[in-house]
mmCIF file of C-alpha atoms in Angstrom:
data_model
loop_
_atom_site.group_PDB
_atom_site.id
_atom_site.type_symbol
_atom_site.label_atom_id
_atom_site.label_comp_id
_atom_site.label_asym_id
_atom_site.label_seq_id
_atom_site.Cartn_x
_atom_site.Cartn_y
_atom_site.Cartn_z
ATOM 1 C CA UNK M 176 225.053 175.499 10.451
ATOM 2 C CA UNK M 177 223.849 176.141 6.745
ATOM 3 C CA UNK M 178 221.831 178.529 6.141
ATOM 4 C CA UNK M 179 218.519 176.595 4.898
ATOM 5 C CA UNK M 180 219.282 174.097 7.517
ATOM 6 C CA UNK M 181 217.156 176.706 10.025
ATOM 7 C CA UNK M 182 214.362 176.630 8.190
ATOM 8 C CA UNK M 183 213.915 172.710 8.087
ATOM 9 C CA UNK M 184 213.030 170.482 10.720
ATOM 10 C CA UNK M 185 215.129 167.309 11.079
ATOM 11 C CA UNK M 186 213.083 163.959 10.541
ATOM 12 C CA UNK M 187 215.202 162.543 13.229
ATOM 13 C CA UNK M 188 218.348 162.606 15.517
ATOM 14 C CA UNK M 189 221.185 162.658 12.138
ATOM 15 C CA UNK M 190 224.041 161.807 14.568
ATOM 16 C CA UNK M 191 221.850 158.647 16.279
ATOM 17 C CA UNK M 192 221.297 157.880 12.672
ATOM 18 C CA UNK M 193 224.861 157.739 11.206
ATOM 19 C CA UNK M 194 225.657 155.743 14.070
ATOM 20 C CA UNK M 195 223.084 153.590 14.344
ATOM 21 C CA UNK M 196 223.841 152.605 10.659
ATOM 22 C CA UNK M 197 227.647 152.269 12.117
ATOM 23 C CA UNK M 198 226.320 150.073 14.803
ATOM 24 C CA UNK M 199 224.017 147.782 11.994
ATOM 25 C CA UNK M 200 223.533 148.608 8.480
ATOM 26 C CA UNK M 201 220.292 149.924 7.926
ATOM 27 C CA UNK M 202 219.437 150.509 11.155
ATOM 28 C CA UNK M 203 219.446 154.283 10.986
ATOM 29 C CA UNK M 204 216.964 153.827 8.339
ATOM 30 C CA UNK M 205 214.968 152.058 10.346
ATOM 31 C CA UNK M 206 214.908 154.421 13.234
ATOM 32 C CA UNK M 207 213.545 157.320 10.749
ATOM 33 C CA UNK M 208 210.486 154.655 9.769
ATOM 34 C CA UNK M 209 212.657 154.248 6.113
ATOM 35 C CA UNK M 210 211.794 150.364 5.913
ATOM 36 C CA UNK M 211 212.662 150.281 1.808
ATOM 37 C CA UNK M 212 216.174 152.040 2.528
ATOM 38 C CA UNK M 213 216.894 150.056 5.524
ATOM 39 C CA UNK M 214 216.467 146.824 4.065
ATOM 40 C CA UNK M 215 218.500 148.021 0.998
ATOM 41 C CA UNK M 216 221.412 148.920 3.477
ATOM 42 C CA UNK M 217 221.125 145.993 5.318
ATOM 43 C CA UNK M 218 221.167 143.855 2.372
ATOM 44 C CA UNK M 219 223.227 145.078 0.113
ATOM 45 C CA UNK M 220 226.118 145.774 2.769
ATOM 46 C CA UNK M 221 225.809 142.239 4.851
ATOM 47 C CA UNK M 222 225.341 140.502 1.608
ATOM 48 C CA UNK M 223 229.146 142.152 0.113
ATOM 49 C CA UNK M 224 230.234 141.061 3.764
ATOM 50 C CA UNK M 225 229.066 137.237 3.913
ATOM 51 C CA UNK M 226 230.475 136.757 0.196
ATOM 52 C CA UNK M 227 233.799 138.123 1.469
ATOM 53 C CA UNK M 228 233.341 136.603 4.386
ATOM 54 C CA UNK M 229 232.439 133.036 2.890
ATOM 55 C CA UNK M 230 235.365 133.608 0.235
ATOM 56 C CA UNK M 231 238.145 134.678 3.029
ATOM 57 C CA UNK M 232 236.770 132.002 5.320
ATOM 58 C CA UNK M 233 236.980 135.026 7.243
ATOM 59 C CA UNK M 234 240.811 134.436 8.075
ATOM 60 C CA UNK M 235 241.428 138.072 6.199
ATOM 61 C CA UNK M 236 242.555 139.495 10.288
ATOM 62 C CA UNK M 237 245.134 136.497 9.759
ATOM 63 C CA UNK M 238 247.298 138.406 7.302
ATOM 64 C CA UNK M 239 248.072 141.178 10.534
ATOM 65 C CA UNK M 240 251.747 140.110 11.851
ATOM 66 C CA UNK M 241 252.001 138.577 14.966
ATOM 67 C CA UNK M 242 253.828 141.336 16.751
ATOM 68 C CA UNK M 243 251.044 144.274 15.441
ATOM 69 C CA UNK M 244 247.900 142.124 16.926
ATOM 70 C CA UNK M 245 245.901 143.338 19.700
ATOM 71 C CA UNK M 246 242.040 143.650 20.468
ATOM 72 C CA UNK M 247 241.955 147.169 18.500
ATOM 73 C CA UNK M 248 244.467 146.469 15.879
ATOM 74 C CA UNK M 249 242.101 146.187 12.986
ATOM 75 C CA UNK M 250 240.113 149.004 14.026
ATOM 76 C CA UNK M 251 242.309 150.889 11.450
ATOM 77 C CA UNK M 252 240.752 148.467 8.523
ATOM 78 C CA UNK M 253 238.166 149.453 6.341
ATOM 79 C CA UNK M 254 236.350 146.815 7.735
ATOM 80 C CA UNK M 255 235.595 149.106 10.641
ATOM 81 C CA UNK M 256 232.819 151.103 8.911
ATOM 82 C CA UNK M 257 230.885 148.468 9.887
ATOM 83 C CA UNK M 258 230.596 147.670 13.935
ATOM 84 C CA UNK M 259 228.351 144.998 13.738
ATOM 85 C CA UNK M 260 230.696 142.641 11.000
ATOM 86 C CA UNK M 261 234.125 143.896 13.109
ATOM 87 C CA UNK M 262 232.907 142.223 16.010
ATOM 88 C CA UNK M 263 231.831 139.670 14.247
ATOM 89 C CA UNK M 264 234.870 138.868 12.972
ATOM 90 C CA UNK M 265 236.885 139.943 16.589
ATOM 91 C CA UNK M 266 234.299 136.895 18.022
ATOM 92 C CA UNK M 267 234.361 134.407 15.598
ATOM 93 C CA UNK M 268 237.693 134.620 13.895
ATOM 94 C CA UNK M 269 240.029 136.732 15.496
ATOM 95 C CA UNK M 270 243.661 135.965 14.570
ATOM 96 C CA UNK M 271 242.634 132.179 13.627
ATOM 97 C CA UNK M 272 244.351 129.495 15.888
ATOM 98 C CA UNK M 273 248.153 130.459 15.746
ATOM 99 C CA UNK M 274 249.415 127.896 13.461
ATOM 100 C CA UNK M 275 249.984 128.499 10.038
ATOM 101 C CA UNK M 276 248.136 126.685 7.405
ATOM 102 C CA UNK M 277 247.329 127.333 3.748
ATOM 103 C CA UNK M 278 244.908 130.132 2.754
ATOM 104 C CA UNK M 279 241.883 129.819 1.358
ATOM 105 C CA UNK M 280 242.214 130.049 -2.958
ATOM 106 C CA UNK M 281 240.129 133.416 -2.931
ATOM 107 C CA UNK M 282 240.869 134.735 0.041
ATOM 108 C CA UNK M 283 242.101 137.937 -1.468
ATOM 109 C CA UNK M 284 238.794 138.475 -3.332
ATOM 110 C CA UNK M 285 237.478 138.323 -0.402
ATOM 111 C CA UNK M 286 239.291 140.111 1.845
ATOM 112 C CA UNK M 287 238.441 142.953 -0.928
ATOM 113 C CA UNK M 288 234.641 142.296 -0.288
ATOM 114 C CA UNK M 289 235.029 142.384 3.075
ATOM 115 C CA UNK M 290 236.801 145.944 3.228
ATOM 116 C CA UNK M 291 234.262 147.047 0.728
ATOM 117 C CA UNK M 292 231.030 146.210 3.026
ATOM 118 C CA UNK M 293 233.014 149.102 5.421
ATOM 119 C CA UNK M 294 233.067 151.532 2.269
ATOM 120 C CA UNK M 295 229.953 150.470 1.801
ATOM 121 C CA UNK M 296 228.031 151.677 5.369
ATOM 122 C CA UNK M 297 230.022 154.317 5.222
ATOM 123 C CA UNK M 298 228.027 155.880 2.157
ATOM 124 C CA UNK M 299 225.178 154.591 3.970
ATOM 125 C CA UNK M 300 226.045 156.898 6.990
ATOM 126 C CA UNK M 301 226.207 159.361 5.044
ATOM 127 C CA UNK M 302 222.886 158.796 3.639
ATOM 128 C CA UNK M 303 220.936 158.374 7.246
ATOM 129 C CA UNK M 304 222.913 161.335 8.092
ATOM 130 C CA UNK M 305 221.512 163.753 5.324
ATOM 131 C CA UNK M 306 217.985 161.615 5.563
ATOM 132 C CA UNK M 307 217.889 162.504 9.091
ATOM 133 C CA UNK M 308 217.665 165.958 8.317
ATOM 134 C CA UNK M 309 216.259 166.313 5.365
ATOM 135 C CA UNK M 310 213.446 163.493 5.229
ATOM 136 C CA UNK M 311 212.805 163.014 1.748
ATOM 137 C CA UNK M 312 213.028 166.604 0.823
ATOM 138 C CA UNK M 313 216.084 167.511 -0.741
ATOM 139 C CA UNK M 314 216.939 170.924 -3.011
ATOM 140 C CA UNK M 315 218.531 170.677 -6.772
ATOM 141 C CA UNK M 316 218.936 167.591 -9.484
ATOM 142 C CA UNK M 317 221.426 165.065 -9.769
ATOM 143 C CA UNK M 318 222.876 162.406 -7.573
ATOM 144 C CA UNK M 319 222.200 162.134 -4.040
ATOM 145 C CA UNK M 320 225.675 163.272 -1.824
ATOM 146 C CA UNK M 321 225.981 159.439 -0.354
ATOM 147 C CA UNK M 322 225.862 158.121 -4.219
ATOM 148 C CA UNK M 323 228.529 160.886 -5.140
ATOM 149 C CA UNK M 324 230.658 159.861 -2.241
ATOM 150 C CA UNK M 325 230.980 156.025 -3.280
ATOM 151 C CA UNK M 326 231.998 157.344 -6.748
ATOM 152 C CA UNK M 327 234.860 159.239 -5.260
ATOM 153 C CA UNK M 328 235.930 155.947 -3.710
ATOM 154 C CA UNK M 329 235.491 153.760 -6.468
ATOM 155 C CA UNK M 330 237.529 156.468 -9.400
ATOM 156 C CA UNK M 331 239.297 159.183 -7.490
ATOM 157 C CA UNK M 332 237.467 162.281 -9.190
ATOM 158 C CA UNK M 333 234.881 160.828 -10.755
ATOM 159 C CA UNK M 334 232.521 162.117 -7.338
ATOM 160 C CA UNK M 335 233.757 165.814 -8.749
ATOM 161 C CA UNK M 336 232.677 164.641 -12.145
ATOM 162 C CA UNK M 337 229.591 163.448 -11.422
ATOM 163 C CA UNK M 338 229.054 167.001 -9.280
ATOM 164 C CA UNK M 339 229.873 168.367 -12.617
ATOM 165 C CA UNK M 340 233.162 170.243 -11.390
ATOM 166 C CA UNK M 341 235.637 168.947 -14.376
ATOM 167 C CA UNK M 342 238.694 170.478 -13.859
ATOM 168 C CA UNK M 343 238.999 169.297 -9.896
ATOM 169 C CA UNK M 344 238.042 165.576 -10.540
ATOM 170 C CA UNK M 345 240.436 165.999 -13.508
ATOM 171 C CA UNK M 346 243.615 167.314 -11.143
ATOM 172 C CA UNK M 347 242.480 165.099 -8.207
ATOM 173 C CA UNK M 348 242.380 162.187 -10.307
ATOM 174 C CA UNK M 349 246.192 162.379 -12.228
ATOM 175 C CA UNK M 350 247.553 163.668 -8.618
ATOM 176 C CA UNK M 351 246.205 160.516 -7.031
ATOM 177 C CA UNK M 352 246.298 158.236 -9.175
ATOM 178 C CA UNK M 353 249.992 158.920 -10.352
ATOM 179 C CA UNK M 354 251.002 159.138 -6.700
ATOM 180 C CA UNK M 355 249.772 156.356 -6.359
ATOM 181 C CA UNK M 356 251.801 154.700 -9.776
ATOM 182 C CA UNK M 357 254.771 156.438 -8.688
ATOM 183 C CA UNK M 358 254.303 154.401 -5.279
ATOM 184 C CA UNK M 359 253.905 151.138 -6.700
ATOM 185 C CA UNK M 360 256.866 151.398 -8.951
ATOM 186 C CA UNK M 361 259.169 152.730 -6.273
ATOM 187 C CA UNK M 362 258.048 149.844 -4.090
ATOM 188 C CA UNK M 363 258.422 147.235 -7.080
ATOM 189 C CA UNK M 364 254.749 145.987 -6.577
ATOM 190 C CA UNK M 365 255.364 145.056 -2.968
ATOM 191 C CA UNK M 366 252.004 147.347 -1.914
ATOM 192 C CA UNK M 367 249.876 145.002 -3.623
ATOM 193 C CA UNK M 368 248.965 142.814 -0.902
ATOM 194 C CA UNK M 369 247.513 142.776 1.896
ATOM 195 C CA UNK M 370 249.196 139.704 2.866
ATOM 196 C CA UNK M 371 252.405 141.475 2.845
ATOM 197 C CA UNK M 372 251.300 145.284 4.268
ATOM 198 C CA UNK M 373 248.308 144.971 5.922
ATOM 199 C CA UNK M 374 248.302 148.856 7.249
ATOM 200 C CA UNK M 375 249.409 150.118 3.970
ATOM 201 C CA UNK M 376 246.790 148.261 1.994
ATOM 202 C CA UNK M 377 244.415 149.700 4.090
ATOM 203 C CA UNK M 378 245.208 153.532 3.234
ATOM 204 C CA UNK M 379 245.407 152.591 -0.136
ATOM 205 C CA UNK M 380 241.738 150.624 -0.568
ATOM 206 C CA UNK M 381 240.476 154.128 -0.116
ATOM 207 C CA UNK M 382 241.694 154.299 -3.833
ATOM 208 C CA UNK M 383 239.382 152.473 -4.752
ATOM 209 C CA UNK M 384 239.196 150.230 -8.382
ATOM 210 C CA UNK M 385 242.911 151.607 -9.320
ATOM 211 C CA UNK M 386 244.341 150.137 -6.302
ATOM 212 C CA UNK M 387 242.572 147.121 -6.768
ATOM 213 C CA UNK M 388 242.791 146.583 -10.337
ATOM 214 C CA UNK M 389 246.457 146.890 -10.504
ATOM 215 C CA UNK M 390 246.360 144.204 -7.467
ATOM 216 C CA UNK M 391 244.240 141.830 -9.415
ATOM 217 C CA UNK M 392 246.522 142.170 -12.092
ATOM 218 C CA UNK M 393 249.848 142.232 -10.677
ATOM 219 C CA UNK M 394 249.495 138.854 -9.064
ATOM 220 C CA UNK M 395 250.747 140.220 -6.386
ATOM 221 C CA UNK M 396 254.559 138.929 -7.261
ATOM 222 C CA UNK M 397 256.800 137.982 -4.644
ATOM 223 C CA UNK M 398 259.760 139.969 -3.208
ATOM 224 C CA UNK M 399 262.965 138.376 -4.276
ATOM 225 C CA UNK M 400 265.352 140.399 -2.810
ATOM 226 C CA UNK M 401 265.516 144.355 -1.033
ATOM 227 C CA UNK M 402 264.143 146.948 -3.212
ATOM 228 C CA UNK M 403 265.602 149.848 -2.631
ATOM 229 C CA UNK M 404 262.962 153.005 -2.655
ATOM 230 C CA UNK M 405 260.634 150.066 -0.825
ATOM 231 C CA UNK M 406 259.567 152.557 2.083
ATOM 232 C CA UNK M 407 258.780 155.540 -0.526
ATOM 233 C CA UNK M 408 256.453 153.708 -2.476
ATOM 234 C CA UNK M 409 254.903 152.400 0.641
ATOM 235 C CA UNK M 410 254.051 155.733 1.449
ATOM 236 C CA UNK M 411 253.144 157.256 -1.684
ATOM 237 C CA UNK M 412 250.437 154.543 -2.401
ATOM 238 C CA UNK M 413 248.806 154.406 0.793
ATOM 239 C CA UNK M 414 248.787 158.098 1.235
ATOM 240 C CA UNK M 415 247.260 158.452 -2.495
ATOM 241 C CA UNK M 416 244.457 156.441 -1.047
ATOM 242 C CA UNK M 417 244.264 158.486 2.330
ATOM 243 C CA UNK M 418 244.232 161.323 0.763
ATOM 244 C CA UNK M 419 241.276 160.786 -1.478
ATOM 245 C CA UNK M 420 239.233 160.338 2.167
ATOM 246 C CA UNK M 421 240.069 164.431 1.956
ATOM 247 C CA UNK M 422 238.730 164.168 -1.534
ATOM 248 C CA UNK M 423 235.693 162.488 -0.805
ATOM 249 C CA UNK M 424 235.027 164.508 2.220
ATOM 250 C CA UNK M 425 234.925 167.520 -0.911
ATOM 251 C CA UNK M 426 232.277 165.809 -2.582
ATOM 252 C CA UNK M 427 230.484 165.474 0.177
ATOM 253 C CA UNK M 428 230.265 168.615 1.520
ATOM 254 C CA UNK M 429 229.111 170.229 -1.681
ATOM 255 C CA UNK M 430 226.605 167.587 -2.536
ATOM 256 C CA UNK M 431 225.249 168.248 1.529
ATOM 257 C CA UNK M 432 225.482 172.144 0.608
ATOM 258 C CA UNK M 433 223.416 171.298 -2.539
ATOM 259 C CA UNK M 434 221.142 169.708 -0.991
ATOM 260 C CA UNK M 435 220.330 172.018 1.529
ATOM 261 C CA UNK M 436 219.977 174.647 -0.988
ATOM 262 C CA UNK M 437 222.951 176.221 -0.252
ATOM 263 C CA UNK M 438 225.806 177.725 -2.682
ATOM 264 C CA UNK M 439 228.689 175.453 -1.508
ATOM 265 C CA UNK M 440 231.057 178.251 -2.181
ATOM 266 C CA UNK M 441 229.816 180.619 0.034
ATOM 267 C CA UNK M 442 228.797 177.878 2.458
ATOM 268 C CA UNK M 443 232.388 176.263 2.352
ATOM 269 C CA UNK M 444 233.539 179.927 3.496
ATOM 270 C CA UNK M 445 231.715 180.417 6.367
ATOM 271 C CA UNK M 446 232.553 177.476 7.896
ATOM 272 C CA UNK M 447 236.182 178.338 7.803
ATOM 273 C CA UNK M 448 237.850 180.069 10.722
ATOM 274 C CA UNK M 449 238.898 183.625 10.334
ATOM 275 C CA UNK M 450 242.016 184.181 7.540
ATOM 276 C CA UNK M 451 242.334 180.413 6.748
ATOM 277 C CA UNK M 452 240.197 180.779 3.370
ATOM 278 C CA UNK L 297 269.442 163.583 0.360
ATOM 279 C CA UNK L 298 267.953 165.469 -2.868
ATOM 280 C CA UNK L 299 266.441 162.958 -3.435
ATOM 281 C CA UNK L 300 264.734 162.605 -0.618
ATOM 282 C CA UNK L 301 263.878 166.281 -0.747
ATOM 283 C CA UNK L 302 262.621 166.092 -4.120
ATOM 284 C CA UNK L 303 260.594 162.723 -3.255
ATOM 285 C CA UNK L 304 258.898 165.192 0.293
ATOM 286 C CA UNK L 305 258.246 167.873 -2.178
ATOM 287 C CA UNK L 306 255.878 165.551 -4.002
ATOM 288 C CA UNK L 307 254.005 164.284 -1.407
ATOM 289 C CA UNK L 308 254.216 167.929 0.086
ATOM 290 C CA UNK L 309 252.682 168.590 -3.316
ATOM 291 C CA UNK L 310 249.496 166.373 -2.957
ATOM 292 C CA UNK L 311 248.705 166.949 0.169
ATOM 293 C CA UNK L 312 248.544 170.998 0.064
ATOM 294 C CA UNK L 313 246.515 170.220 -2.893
ATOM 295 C CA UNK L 314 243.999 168.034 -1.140
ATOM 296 C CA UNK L 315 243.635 170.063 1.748
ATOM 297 C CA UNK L 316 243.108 173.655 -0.583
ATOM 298 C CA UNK L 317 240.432 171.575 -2.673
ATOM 299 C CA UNK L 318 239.234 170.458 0.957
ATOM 300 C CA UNK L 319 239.192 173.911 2.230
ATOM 301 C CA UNK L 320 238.215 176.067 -0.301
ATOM 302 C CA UNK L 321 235.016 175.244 -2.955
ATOM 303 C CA UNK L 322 236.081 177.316 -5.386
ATOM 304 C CA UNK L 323 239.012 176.336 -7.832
ATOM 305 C CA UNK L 324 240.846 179.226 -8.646
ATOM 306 C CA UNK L 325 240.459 180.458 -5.033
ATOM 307 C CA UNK L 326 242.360 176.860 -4.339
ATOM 308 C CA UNK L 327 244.446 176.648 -6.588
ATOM 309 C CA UNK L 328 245.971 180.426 -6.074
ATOM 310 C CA UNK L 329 246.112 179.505 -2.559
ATOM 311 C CA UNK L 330 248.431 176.184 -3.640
ATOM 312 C CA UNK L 331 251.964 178.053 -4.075
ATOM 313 C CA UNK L 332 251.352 179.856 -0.209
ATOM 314 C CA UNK L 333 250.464 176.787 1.191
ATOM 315 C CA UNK L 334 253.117 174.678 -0.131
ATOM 316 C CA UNK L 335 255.951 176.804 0.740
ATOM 317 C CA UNK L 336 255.004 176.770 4.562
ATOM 318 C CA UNK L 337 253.951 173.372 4.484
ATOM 319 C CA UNK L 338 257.127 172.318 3.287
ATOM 320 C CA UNK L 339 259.587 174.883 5.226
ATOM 321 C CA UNK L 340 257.773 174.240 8.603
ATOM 322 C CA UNK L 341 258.612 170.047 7.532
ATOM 323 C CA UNK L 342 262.309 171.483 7.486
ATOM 324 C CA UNK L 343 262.497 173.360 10.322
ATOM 325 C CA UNK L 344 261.123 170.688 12.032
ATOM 326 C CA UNK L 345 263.190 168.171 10.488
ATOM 327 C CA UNK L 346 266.379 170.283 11.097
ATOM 328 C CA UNK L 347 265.047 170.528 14.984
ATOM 329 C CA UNK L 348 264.344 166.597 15.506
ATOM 330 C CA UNK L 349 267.929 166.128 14.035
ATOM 331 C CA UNK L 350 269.871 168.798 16.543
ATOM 332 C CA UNK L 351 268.719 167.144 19.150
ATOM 333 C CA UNK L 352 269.515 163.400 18.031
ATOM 334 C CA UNK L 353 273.210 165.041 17.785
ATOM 335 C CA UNK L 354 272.756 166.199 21.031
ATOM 336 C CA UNK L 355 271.548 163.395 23.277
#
C-alpha cells in the first residue's frame, strides 16, 4: 500500500466501485454520491455504444467463425469492459440467425465504436477506482491518471508524454508502433479486419488510432492468394497492441503514485518482490 | 530457421522492454536492466523450445 494512502480515508469501497462501473457505466460514480461524473460515464460510454451499436446493427459478434463461438467467446473482445452492453449484445444479438446475409454498409465503423465504449469504461474504472479513495482530493498538477490512461490507448506513448516522461513515450511509441508496421506488412494487410481475424483484431485495438487508421485506410483489401509470413504479422500486430495494455498499466501506476503523493520511483520499488528490481 | 530466430528475437525484444518499463519507473534503471532480461528471456524460449521438440521426436 502507498505510503500516503494510510493517511487518507477512502470515500468508498474502490474495488465495489471499479466494478460497479464494470457492471454499468457510471454506476460506481453513483455509489460514491458523484451524480455529475456518473452521468458523464453513463453517457458518454452508452452513447459510443448505441452509435456502434445502431451502425453494426449490432451483428459485430457475427464476424466470430462458426467453429470459435460459444457463450464466453467474446469475453476476450474489448467489448467486455463493459458488462452491461456484453450481455446486451449475448441477449439480443448473439451470433445473428445462422444464415449469411449482407452486412450492414458501416458495420466496421461500428464495430470500432462498439470496442471503444469497452476502452472507454475501462478509463472510467479507473477513475471510480482512484475516486474511491481519494474523493476529490488528489496531490500534484496535470491530468488525472484515468485521462492519461485513454491517451496511452489512443497514441501508444503519448500517456508517458502527457506524464511528461519523453524519452519512454518516445521508445514505447517507435517499438510499438513499428511492431506493429512490421506486422502488417509481413501479413500483407490481412490484420486489418475484424471480419477476417476477429481475436487478432482484438489485441491489436489496444493500439489504438494507428491500428485503426491504417484499417480505415487500407480498405481492408482482400486476400488473393497465401501470403507467406501471414502468421508472423498476425502476431506482431496484435501483440504490439497487447503489449501497450503493459504500457498503459505504466501510466497508470505513476499517475495513481502521483496522485497519492507518492514518488512513483520509489513507490514502483517497493512494490516489487525481493531482487526482481 | 534464422529467420525465425531473428523474427523471436524481435518480439523477445518488445516484450522485455515492456515489462522493464512495467517494472521499473525509472529509465535508466530499465533500460540497463534490458540486455539481462533479454538474454534469459530469450535462452529460457530455447531451452524450452529445444525441450517441446525432444519429446515430439520421441513420442
Amino acid at each position: 500500500m502507498p505510503d500516503h494512502e494510510n493517511a487518507k480515508r477512502p470515500v468508498a469501497n474502490p474495488t465495489i466501485s471499479a466494478l460497479l462501473t464494470w457492471l454499468l457505466p457510471g454506476a460506481g460514480h453513483l455509489y460514491m454520491g458523484r451524480l455529475g461524473m456518473a452521468l458523464l460515464a453513463f453517457l458518454s460510454v452508452q452513447g459510443v455504444f448505441l452509435l456502434g451499436f445502431v451502425l453494426s446493427d449490432g451483428r459485430t459478434w457475427e464476424f466470430l467463425h462458426p467453429e470459435l463461438r460459444g457463450p464466453f467467446a467474446t469475453l476476450l473482445s474489448p467489448e467486455a469492459g463493459n458488462l452491461s452492453n456484453w450481455l446486451m449484445i449475448k441477449q439480443l444479438r448473439a451470433y445473428g440467425p445462422g444464415y449469411p446475409r449482407p452486412w450492414p454498409t458501416y458495420i466496421h465503423l461500428g464495430s470500432m465504436l462498439m470496442a471503444l465504449s469497452g476502452v472507454l469504461n475501462a478509463c472510467f474504472m479507473v477513475r471510480a477506482h482512484l475516486d474511491a479513495r481519494l474523493g476529490s482530493h488528489r496531490e500534484g498538477a496535470g491530468l488525472p491518471p484515468s485521462a492519461a490512461v485513454f491517451l496511452a490507448w489512443l497514441v501508444p506513448g503519448l500517456g508517458h508524454l502527457s506524464q511528461g516522461r519523453r524519452r519512454r513515450a518516445l521508445i514505447v511509441a517507435v517499438l510499438l508502433i513499428g511492431l506493429f508496421a512490421l506486422g502488417t506488412l509481413l501479413a500483407e494487410g490481412s490484420n486489418l479486419s475484424r471480419e477476417r481475424h476477429f481475436y487478432y483484431w482484438g489485441g491489436q485495438f489496444f493500439l489504438g488510432l494507428p491500428a485503426l487508421v491504417a484499417e480505415a485506410f487500407s480498405g481492408r483489401p482482400a486476400v488473393a492468394g497465401e501470403i507467406a509470413q501471414m502468421d508472423v504479422g498476425l502476431l506482431f500486430a496484435s501483440m504490439a497492441g497487447l503489449l501497450n495494455i503493459l504500457a498503459i498499466l505504466d501510466v497508470y501506476a505513476w499517475g495513481e503514485d502521483l496522485a497519492l503523493g507518492n514518488n512513483p520511483v520509489v513507490a514502483r520499488r517497493k512494490k516489487q518482490p525481493e531482487g526482481q528490481a | 530457421m534464422i529467420l525465425h530466430l531473428l523474427q523471436f528475437a524481435l518480439a523477445t525484444l518488445a516484450i522485455v522492454i515492456l515489462s522493464a518499463f512495467y517494472s521499473e519507473a525509472d529509465d535508466a534503471t530499465a533500460l540497463r536492466s534490458v540486455p539481462r532480461r533479454f538474454l534469459r528471456f530469450y535462452l529460457s524460449c530455447l531451452v524450452l523450445g529445444a525441450a517441446v521438440w525432444a519429446l515430439g521426436l520421441a513420442f
